[in-house]
Amino acid sequence: MEIRGLCKSYEMAGRRLEVLKNLNMQADNEDITVVLGRSGCGKTTLLRLIAGLEQADEGEIIWGTDDSVKLGVIFQEPRLMPWLSTADNILFGVDKKEGLESGKLEYLLKLTGLEGFEGAYPEQLSGGMQQRAALARALAWEPGYLLMDEPFAALDYFTRRQMQRELVEVWGKEKKGVLFVTHSIEEALSIGTKIMILDDGGCRREYDLSSCGYPRDLSDSEMILIKKDIIEQIEESEETKL
């Protein structure tokens, strides 16, 4: 995916607020590309534009030679249908008969650790299990690329860490590109093969972590140096605005 000159603004209280300003970036299909930045910097706006949920003022989003690529979107909330079972939620929007007969449901339940819970309803699942179901539902659509908007933000620390590890495992097995939005530096360092800092409507800095294996030790000297630089970049950005 390549983004060229992306611009987006909104009318607020009689004035125009520029959120994205001539943004240029690339996200390879082999990567977990993490978009990192402070609250209000335009991360979710960027994801919504890529997903086609909003229209850009200017610029273009190019998907290599295939502009019809299917996208799977996972939001901050699981957004499961409360009247449907886990299995029916996962297969919602796809051919249920084909999903059952082909073994797709069985595969996705195993992949996301939901075996034995296919008959449970959302209210009977923990927060982490609900997000697993949301991930399985997105994968059932057989997308070429996954868009994830802070999907683990509402989870407790330990569940969030577990979900990060499981996402990396799913990515390794499914080989799908992921664009992951977060404001957590630790989360970005834990899962990203590429980190982009979004600031003032554009890309402030990128980090290539493709050579760093999993699981990652965030107390490792290399991780500490990268984290320190990210913090300095964000703090420098804040000081520039004051």
PDB file of C-alpha atoms in Angstrom:
ATOM      1  CA  MET A   1       0.000   0.000   0.000  1.00  0.00           C
ATOM      2  CA  GLU A   2       1.271   3.453  -0.910  1.00  0.00           C
ATOM      3  CA  ILE A   3      -0.208   6.746   0.228  1.00  0.00           C
ATOM      4  CA  ARG A   4       0.557   9.884  -1.720  1.00  0.00           C
ATOM      5  CA  GLY A   5      -0.225  13.441  -0.663  1.00  0.00           C
ATOM      6  CA  LEU A   6      -3.138  12.517   1.601  1.00  0.00           C
ATOM      7  CA  CYS A   7      -5.000  15.508   3.072  1.00  0.00           C
ATOM      8  CA  LYS A   8      -8.038  15.577   5.341  1.00  0.00           C
ATOM      9  CA  SER A   9      -9.639  18.418   7.265  1.00  0.00           C
ATOM     10  CA  TYR A  10     -12.841  19.021   9.205  1.00  0.00           C
ATOM     11  CA  GLU A  11     -15.007  22.042   9.942  1.00  0.00           C
ATOM     12  CA  MET A  12     -15.131  22.614  13.701  1.00  0.00           C
ATOM     13  CA  ALA A  13     -16.652  25.600  15.500  1.00  0.00           C
ATOM     14  CA  GLY A  14     -16.494  27.753  12.399  1.00  0.00           C
ATOM     15  CA  ARG A  15     -12.881  26.975  11.554  1.00  0.00           C
ATOM     16  CA  ARG A  16     -11.094  24.379   9.466  1.00  0.00           C
ATOM     17  CA  LEU A  17      -9.016  21.824  11.349  1.00  0.00           C
ATOM     18  CA  GLU A  18      -6.342  20.148   9.229  1.00  0.00           C
ATOM     19  CA  VAL A  19      -5.786  16.597  10.464  1.00  0.00           C
ATOM     20  CA  LEU A  20      -3.674  15.102   7.678  1.00  0.00           C
ATOM     21  CA  LYS A  21      -1.431  17.326   5.574  1.00  0.00           C
ATOM     22  CA  ASN A  22       0.177  15.907   2.456  1.00  0.00           C
ATOM     23  CA  LEU A  23       0.888  12.565   4.134  1.00  0.00           C
ATOM     24  CA  ASN A  24       3.129  10.142   2.258  1.00  0.00           C
ATOM     25  CA  MET A  25       3.841   6.606   3.465  1.00  0.00           C
ATOM     26  CA  GLN A  26       4.241   2.987   2.402  1.00  0.00           C
ATOM     27  CA  ALA A  27       3.052  -0.175   4.137  1.00  0.00           C
ATOM     28  CA  ASP A  28       4.212  -3.512   2.749  1.00  0.00           C
ATOM     29  CA  ASN A  29       1.967  -6.560   2.706  1.00  0.00           C
ATOM     30  CA  GLU A  30       4.584  -8.515   4.680  1.00  0.00           C
ATOM     31  CA  ASP A  31       4.686  -6.040   7.569  1.00  0.00           C
ATOM     32  CA  ILE A  32       2.862  -5.176  10.745  1.00  0.00           C
ATOM     33  CA  THR A  33       2.977  -1.428  10.212  1.00  0.00           C
ATOM     34  CA  VAL A  34       2.220   0.414  13.439  1.00  0.00           C
ATOM     35  CA  VAL A  35       0.969   3.996  13.272  1.00  0.00           C
ATOM     36  CA  LEU A  36       1.978   5.590  16.552  1.00  0.00           C
ATOM     37  CA  GLY A  37       1.206   9.012  17.938  1.00  0.00           C
ATOM     38  CA  ARG A  38      -0.424  11.051  20.661  1.00  0.00           C
ATOM     39  CA  SER A  39      -4.215  11.287  20.956  1.00  0.00           C
ATOM     40  CA  GLY A  40      -5.746  13.528  18.321  1.00  0.00           C
ATOM     41  CA  CYS A  41      -2.882  13.300  15.817  1.00  0.00           C
ATOM     42  CA  GLY A  42      -5.031  11.693  13.105  1.00  0.00           C
ATOM     43  CA  LYS A  43      -4.330   7.963  13.525  1.00  0.00           C
ATOM     44  CA  THR A  44      -7.960   6.854  13.398  1.00  0.00           C
ATOM     45  CA  THR A  45      -8.726   9.321  10.611  1.00  0.00           C
ATOM     46  CA  LEU A  46      -5.948   7.743   8.553  1.00  0.00           C
ATOM     47  CA  LEU A  47      -7.314   4.248   9.151  1.00  0.00           C
ATOM     48  CA  ARG A  48     -10.858   5.314   8.242  1.00  0.00           C
ATOM     49  CA  LEU A  49      -9.623   6.861   5.012  1.00  0.00           C
ATOM     50  CA  ILE A  50      -7.747   3.680   4.096  1.00  0.00           C
ATOM     51  CA  ALA A  51     -10.840   1.615   4.937  1.00  0.00           C
ATOM     52  CA  GLY A  52     -12.989   3.810   2.702  1.00  0.00           C
ATOM     53  CA  LEU A  53     -15.186   4.928   5.594  1.00  0.00           C
ATOM     54  CA  GLU A  54     -14.322   8.559   4.842  1.00  0.00           C
ATOM     55  CA  GLN A  55     -13.173  10.434   1.770  1.00  0.00           C
ATOM     56  CA  ALA A  56      -9.891  12.359   1.590  1.00  0.00           C
ATOM     57  CA  ASP A  57      -9.789  16.005   0.519  1.00  0.00           C
ATOM     58  CA  GLU A  58      -6.755  15.289  -1.638  1.00  0.00           C
ATOM     59  CA  GLY A  59      -4.275  12.499  -2.334  1.00  0.00           C
ATOM     60  CA  GLU A  60      -4.520   8.844  -3.229  1.00  0.00           C
ATOM     61  CA  ILE A  61      -4.217   5.395  -1.686  1.00  0.00           C
ATOM     62  CA  ILE A  62      -2.683   2.838  -4.031  1.00  0.00           C
ATOM     63  CA  TRP A  63      -2.756  -0.933  -3.499  1.00  0.00           C
ATOM     64  CA  GLY A  64      -0.012  -2.019  -5.851  1.00  0.00           C
ATOM     65  CA  THR A  65      -1.592  -3.460  -8.984  1.00  0.00           C
ATOM     66  CA  ASP A  66      -4.826  -4.457  -7.217  1.00  0.00           C
ATOM     67  CA  ASP A  67      -7.027  -1.545  -6.179  1.00  0.00           C
ATOM     68  CA  SER A  68      -9.844  -4.001  -5.344  1.00  0.00           C
ATOM     69  CA  VAL A  69      -7.995  -5.565  -2.401  1.00  0.00           C
ATOM     70  CA  LYS A  70     -10.342  -6.799   0.342  1.00  0.00           C
ATOM     71  CA  LEU A  71      -9.871  -5.169   3.734  1.00  0.00           C
ATOM     72  CA  GLY A  72     -10.634  -6.554   7.179  1.00  0.00           C
ATOM     73  CA  VAL A  73     -11.296  -3.866   9.795  1.00  0.00           C
ATOM     74  CA  ILE A  74     -11.114  -4.376  13.573  1.00  0.00           C
ATOM     75  CA  PHE A  75     -12.250  -1.480  15.745  1.00  0.00           C
ATOM     76  CA  GLN A  76     -11.566  -0.472  19.348  1.00  0.00           C
ATOM     77  CA  GLU A  77     -14.747  -2.304  20.388  1.00  0.00           C
ATOM     78  CA  PRO A  78     -15.377  -5.891  19.226  1.00  0.00           C
ATOM     79  CA  ARG A  79     -18.779  -4.894  17.764  1.00  0.00           C
ATOM     80  CA  LEU A  80     -20.136  -8.422  17.969  1.00  0.00           C
ATOM     81  CA  MET A  81     -23.841  -9.099  17.458  1.00  0.00           C
ATOM     82  CA  PRO A  82     -25.128  -9.839  21.008  1.00  0.00           C
ATOM     83  CA  TRP A  83     -27.885 -12.152  19.734  1.00  0.00           C
ATOM     84  CA  LEU A  84     -25.445 -14.335  17.766  1.00  0.00           C
ATOM     85  CA  SER A  85     -23.171 -17.085  19.044  1.00  0.00           C
ATOM     86  CA  THR A  86     -19.398 -16.902  18.635  1.00  0.00           C
ATOM     87  CA  ALA A  87     -19.610 -19.161  15.574  1.00  0.00           C
ATOM     88  CA  ASP A  88     -22.355 -17.085  13.978  1.00  0.00           C
ATOM     89  CA  ASN A  89     -20.501 -13.861  14.716  1.00  0.00           C
ATOM     90  CA  ILE A  90     -17.362 -15.222  13.063  1.00  0.00           C
ATOM     91  CA  LEU A  91     -19.272 -16.301   9.957  1.00  0.00           C
ATOM     92  CA  PHE A  92     -21.419 -13.169   9.827  1.00  0.00           C
ATOM     93  CA  GLY A  93     -21.259 -11.717   6.321  1.00  0.00           C
ATOM     94  CA  VAL A  94     -19.891 -14.860   4.664  1.00  0.00           C
ATOM     95  CA  ASP A  95     -21.528 -18.033   3.390  1.00  0.00           C
ATOM     96  CA  LYS A  96     -22.261 -19.925   6.601  1.00  0.00           C
ATOM     97  CA  LYS A  97     -22.749 -23.295   4.903  1.00  0.00           C
ATOM     98  CA  GLU A  98     -19.469 -22.949   3.019  1.00  0.00           C
ATOM     99  CA  GLY A  99     -17.727 -21.824   6.202  1.00  0.00           C
ATOM    100  CA  LEU A 100     -18.858 -24.930   8.047  1.00  0.00           C
ATOM    101  CA  GLU A 101     -18.300 -27.461   5.271  1.00  0.00           C
ATOM    102  CA  SER A 102     -14.901 -26.118   4.234  1.00  0.00           C
ATOM    103  CA  GLY A 103     -13.534 -26.236   7.783  1.00  0.00           C
ATOM    104  CA  LYS A 104     -13.049 -22.460   7.822  1.00  0.00           C
ATOM    105  CA  LEU A 105     -14.879 -22.034  11.133  1.00  0.00           C
ATOM    106  CA  GLU A 106     -12.942 -24.859  12.775  1.00  0.00           C
ATOM    107  CA  TYR A 107      -9.657 -23.382  11.528  1.00  0.00           C
ATOM    108  CA  LEU A 108     -10.467 -19.865  12.758  1.00  0.00           C
ATOM    109  CA  LEU A 109     -11.622 -21.095  16.160  1.00  0.00           C
ATOM    110  CA  LYS A 110      -8.336 -22.958  16.589  1.00  0.00           C
ATOM    111  CA  LEU A 111      -6.274 -20.087  15.207  1.00  0.00           C
ATOM    112  CA  THR A 112      -7.745 -17.563  17.650  1.00  0.00           C
ATOM    113  CA  GLY A 113      -7.963 -19.882  20.672  1.00  0.00           C
ATOM    114  CA  LEU A 114     -11.771 -20.004  20.757  1.00  0.00           C
ATOM    115  CA  GLU A 115     -12.234 -23.757  20.470  1.00  0.00           C
ATOM    116  CA  GLY A 116     -15.018 -24.858  22.801  1.00  0.00           C
ATOM    117  CA  PHE A 117     -16.622 -21.410  22.847  1.00  0.00           C
ATOM    118  CA  GLU A 118     -18.340 -21.496  19.450  1.00  0.00           C
ATOM    119  CA  GLY A 119     -21.765 -21.708  21.118  1.00  0.00           C
ATOM    120  CA  ALA A 120     -21.131 -18.919  23.634  1.00  0.00           C
ATOM    121  CA  TYR A 121     -22.686 -15.471  23.281  1.00  0.00           C
ATOM    122  CA  PRO A 122     -20.684 -12.218  23.521  1.00  0.00           C
ATOM    123  CA  GLU A 123     -21.857 -11.457  27.065  1.00  0.00           C
ATOM    124  CA  GLN A 124     -20.431 -14.816  28.154  1.00  0.00           C
ATOM    125  CA  LEU A 125     -16.966 -14.022  26.772  1.00  0.00           C
ATOM    126  CA  SER A 126     -14.166 -12.027  28.377  1.00  0.00           C
ATOM    127  CA  GLY A 127     -12.916  -8.847  26.698  1.00  0.00           C
ATOM    128  CA  GLY A 128      -9.942 -10.661  25.225  1.00  0.00           C
ATOM    129  CA  MET A 129     -12.115 -13.458  23.869  1.00  0.00           C
ATOM    130  CA  GLN A 130     -14.471 -10.951  22.290  1.00  0.00           C
ATOM    131  CA  GLN A 131     -11.539  -9.358  20.472  1.00  0.00           C
ATOM    132  CA  ARG A 132     -10.387 -12.806  19.346  1.00  0.00           C
ATOM    133  CA  ALA A 133     -13.854 -13.347  17.894  1.00  0.00           C
ATOM    134  CA  ALA A 134     -13.652  -9.965  16.144  1.00  0.00           C
ATOM    135  CA  LEU A 135     -10.288 -10.958  14.666  1.00  0.00           C
ATOM    136  CA  ALA A 136     -11.658 -14.323  13.526  1.00  0.00           C
ATOM    137  CA  ARG A 137     -14.639 -12.575  11.918  1.00  0.00           C
ATOM    138  CA  ALA A 138     -12.302 -10.252  10.008  1.00  0.00           C
ATOM    139  CA  LEU A 139     -10.204 -13.225   8.830  1.00  0.00           C
ATOM    140  CA  ALA A 140     -13.318 -15.141   7.744  1.00  0.00           C
ATOM    141  CA  TRP A 141     -13.779 -12.473   5.101  1.00  0.00           C
ATOM    142  CA  GLU A 142     -10.401 -13.596   3.696  1.00  0.00           C
ATOM    143  CA  PRO A 143      -9.040 -10.066   3.416  1.00  0.00           C
ATOM    144  CA  GLY A 144      -5.810  -9.181   1.713  1.00  0.00           C
ATOM    145  CA  TYR A 145      -4.995  -6.661   4.437  1.00  0.00           C
ATOM    146  CA  LEU A 146      -6.027  -6.022   8.058  1.00  0.00           C
ATOM    147  CA  LEU A 147      -6.729  -2.601   9.560  1.00  0.00           C
ATOM    148  CA  MET A 148      -6.749  -2.496  13.375  1.00  0.00           C
ATOM    149  CA  ASP A 149      -7.755   0.620  15.327  1.00  0.00           C
ATOM    150  CA  GLU A 150      -6.443   0.306  18.911  1.00  0.00           C
ATOM    151  CA  PRO A 151      -8.222  -3.061  19.319  1.00  0.00           C
ATOM    152  CA  PHE A 152      -6.575  -3.890  22.664  1.00  0.00           C
ATOM    153  CA  ALA A 153      -6.819  -0.456  24.315  1.00  0.00           C
ATOM    154  CA  ALA A 154      -9.690  -1.395  26.659  1.00  0.00           C
ATOM    155  CA  LEU A 155      -8.068  -4.618  27.910  1.00  0.00           C
ATOM    156  CA  ASP A 156      -6.150  -5.031  31.146  1.00  0.00           C
ATOM    157  CA  TYR A 157      -2.346  -5.115  30.967  1.00  0.00           C
ATOM    158  CA  PHE A 158      -1.879  -8.889  31.008  1.00  0.00           C
ATOM    159  CA  THR A 159      -4.714  -9.627  28.570  1.00  0.00           C
ATOM    160  CA  ARG A 160      -3.367  -6.931  26.271  1.00  0.00           C
ATOM    161  CA  ARG A 161       0.105  -8.487  26.307  1.00  0.00           C
ATOM    162  CA  GLN A 162      -1.388 -11.895  25.533  1.00  0.00           C
ATOM    163  CA  MET A 163      -3.422 -10.481  22.639  1.00  0.00           C
ATOM    164  CA  GLN A 164      -0.321  -8.811  21.224  1.00  0.00           C
ATOM    165  CA  ARG A 165       1.494 -12.155  21.229  1.00  0.00           C
ATOM    166  CA  GLU A 166      -1.482 -13.878  19.628  1.00  0.00           C
ATOM    167  CA  LEU A 167      -1.732 -11.226  16.914  1.00  0.00           C
ATOM    168  CA  VAL A 168       1.931 -11.801  16.006  1.00  0.00           C
ATOM    169  CA  GLU A 169       1.285 -15.561  15.845  1.00  0.00           C
ATOM    170  CA  VAL A 170      -1.761 -15.062  13.593  1.00  0.00           C
ATOM    171  CA  TRP A 171       0.209 -12.686  11.375  1.00  0.00           C
ATOM    172  CA  GLY A 172       2.991 -15.256  11.079  1.00  0.00           C
ATOM    173  CA  LYS A 173       0.548 -17.974  10.020  1.00  0.00           C
ATOM    174  CA  GLU A 174      -1.759 -15.944   7.787  1.00  0.00           C
ATOM    175  CA  LYS A 175       0.943 -13.823   6.110  1.00  0.00           C
ATOM    176  CA  LYS A 176      -1.367 -10.822   5.765  1.00  0.00           C
ATOM    177  CA  GLY A 177      -0.275  -7.215   5.977  1.00  0.00           C
ATOM    178  CA  VAL A 178      -1.477  -5.344   9.076  1.00  0.00           C
ATOM    179  CA  LEU A 179      -1.872  -1.628   9.738  1.00  0.00           C
ATOM    180  CA  PHE A 180      -2.162  -1.247  13.514  1.00  0.00           C
ATOM    181  CA  VAL A 181      -3.069   2.058  15.172  1.00  0.00           C
ATOM    182  CA  THR A 182      -2.008   2.702  18.782  1.00  0.00           C
ATOM    183  CA  HIS A 183      -0.822   5.420  21.159  1.00  0.00           C
ATOM    184  CA  SER A 184       1.177   2.913  23.229  1.00  0.00           C
ATOM    185  CA  ILE A 185       4.912   2.942  22.565  1.00  0.00           C
ATOM    186  CA  GLU A 186       5.329  -0.416  24.317  1.00  0.00           C
ATOM    187  CA  GLU A 187       2.646  -1.985  22.138  1.00  0.00           C
ATOM    188  CA  ALA A 188       4.263  -0.601  18.984  1.00  0.00           C
ATOM    189  CA  LEU A 189       7.645  -2.028  19.979  1.00  0.00           C
ATOM    190  CA  SER A 190       6.110  -5.385  20.895  1.00  0.00           C
ATOM    191  CA  ILE A 191       4.343  -6.087  17.607  1.00  0.00           C
ATOM    192  CA  GLY A 192       5.582  -3.796  14.838  1.00  0.00           C
ATOM    193  CA  THR A 193       7.960  -4.709  12.041  1.00  0.00           C
ATOM    194  CA  LYS A 194       7.695  -1.065  11.050  1.00  0.00           C
ATOM    195  CA  ILE A 195       6.719   1.932  13.195  1.00  0.00           C
ATOM    196  CA  MET A 196       5.590   5.272  11.822  1.00  0.00           C
ATOM    197  CA  ILE A 197       5.183   8.304  14.084  1.00  0.00           C
ATOM    198  CA  LEU A 198       2.255  10.412  12.898  1.00  0.00           C
ATOM    199  CA  ASP A 199       2.570  14.056  13.871  1.00  0.00           C
ATOM    200  CA  ASP A 200       1.244  17.381  12.618  1.00  0.00           C
ATOM    201  CA  GLY A 201      -0.579  15.650   9.803  1.00  0.00           C
ATOM    202  CA  GLY A 202       2.452  13.854   8.389  1.00  0.00           C
ATOM    203  CA  CYS A 203       5.044  11.170   9.005  1.00  0.00           C
ATOM    204  CA  ARG A 204       7.592  12.480  11.487  1.00  0.00           C
ATOM    205  CA  ARG A 205       9.838   9.409  11.595  1.00  0.00           C
ATOM    206  CA  GLU A 206       9.878   5.722  10.677  1.00  0.00           C
ATOM    207  CA  TYR A 207      11.615   2.798  12.391  1.00  0.00           C
ATOM    208  CA  ASP A 208      12.441  -0.537  10.771  1.00  0.00           C
ATOM    209  CA  LEU A 209      12.159  -3.401  13.269  1.00  0.00           C
ATOM    210  CA  SER A 210      11.963  -6.190  10.693  1.00  0.00           C
ATOM    211  CA  SER A 211      15.237  -7.665  11.915  1.00  0.00           C
ATOM    212  CA  CYS A 212      13.977  -7.900  15.507  1.00  0.00           C
ATOM    213  CA  GLY A 213      12.500 -11.303  16.272  1.00  0.00           C
ATOM    214  CA  TYR A 214       9.584 -12.308  18.482  1.00  0.00           C
ATOM    215  CA  PRO A 215       8.859 -12.364  21.318  1.00  0.00           C
ATOM    216  CA  ARG A 216      10.630  -9.106  22.080  1.00  0.00           C
ATOM    217  CA  ASP A 217      12.322  -8.170  25.309  1.00  0.00           C
ATOM    218  CA  LEU A 218      11.539  -4.480  25.799  1.00  0.00           C
ATOM    219  CA  SER A 219      14.317  -4.261  28.385  1.00  0.00           C
ATOM    220  CA  ASP A 220      16.843  -5.122  25.674  1.00  0.00           C
ATOM    221  CA  SER A 221      19.309  -2.286  25.021  1.00  0.00           C
ATOM    222  CA  GLU A 222      18.213  -1.888  21.377  1.00  0.00           C
ATOM    223  CA  MET A 223      14.549  -1.650  22.356  1.00  0.00           C
ATOM    224  CA  ILE A 224      15.358   0.877  25.082  1.00  0.00           C
ATOM    225  CA  LEU A 225      17.244   3.078  22.621  1.00  0.00           C
ATOM    226  CA  ILE A 226      14.402   2.989  20.105  1.00  0.00           C
ATOM    227  CA  LYS A 227      11.849   3.738  22.823  1.00  0.00           C
ATOM    228  CA  LYS A 228      13.940   6.661  24.065  1.00  0.00           C
ATOM    229  CA  ASP A 229      14.181   8.084  20.552  1.00  0.00           C
ATOM    230  CA  ILE A 230      10.420   7.722  20.006  1.00  0.00           C
ATOM    231  CA  ILE A 231       9.715   9.551  23.271  1.00  0.00           C
ATOM    232  CA  GLU A 232      12.133  12.302  22.309  1.00  0.00           C
ATOM    233  CA  GLN A 233      10.477  12.669  18.907  1.00  0.00           C
ATOM    234  CA  ILE A 234       7.001  12.992  20.406  1.00  0.00           C
ATOM    235  CA  GLU A 235       8.158  15.342  23.182  1.00  0.00           C
ATOM    236  CA  GLU A 236      10.031  17.494  20.662  1.00  0.00           C
ATOM    237  CA  SER A 237       6.865  17.676  18.594  1.00  0.00           C
ATOM    238  CA  GLU A 238       4.870  18.829  21.616  1.00  0.00           C
ATOM    239  CA  GLU A 239       7.436  21.493  22.508  1.00  0.00           C
ATOM    240  CA  THR A 240       7.366  22.812  18.925  1.00  0.00           C
ATOM    241  CA  LYS A 241       3.616  23.382  19.205  1.00  0.00           C
ATOM    242  CA  LEU A 242       3.864  25.331  22.468  1.00  0.00           C
TER     243      LEU A 242
END
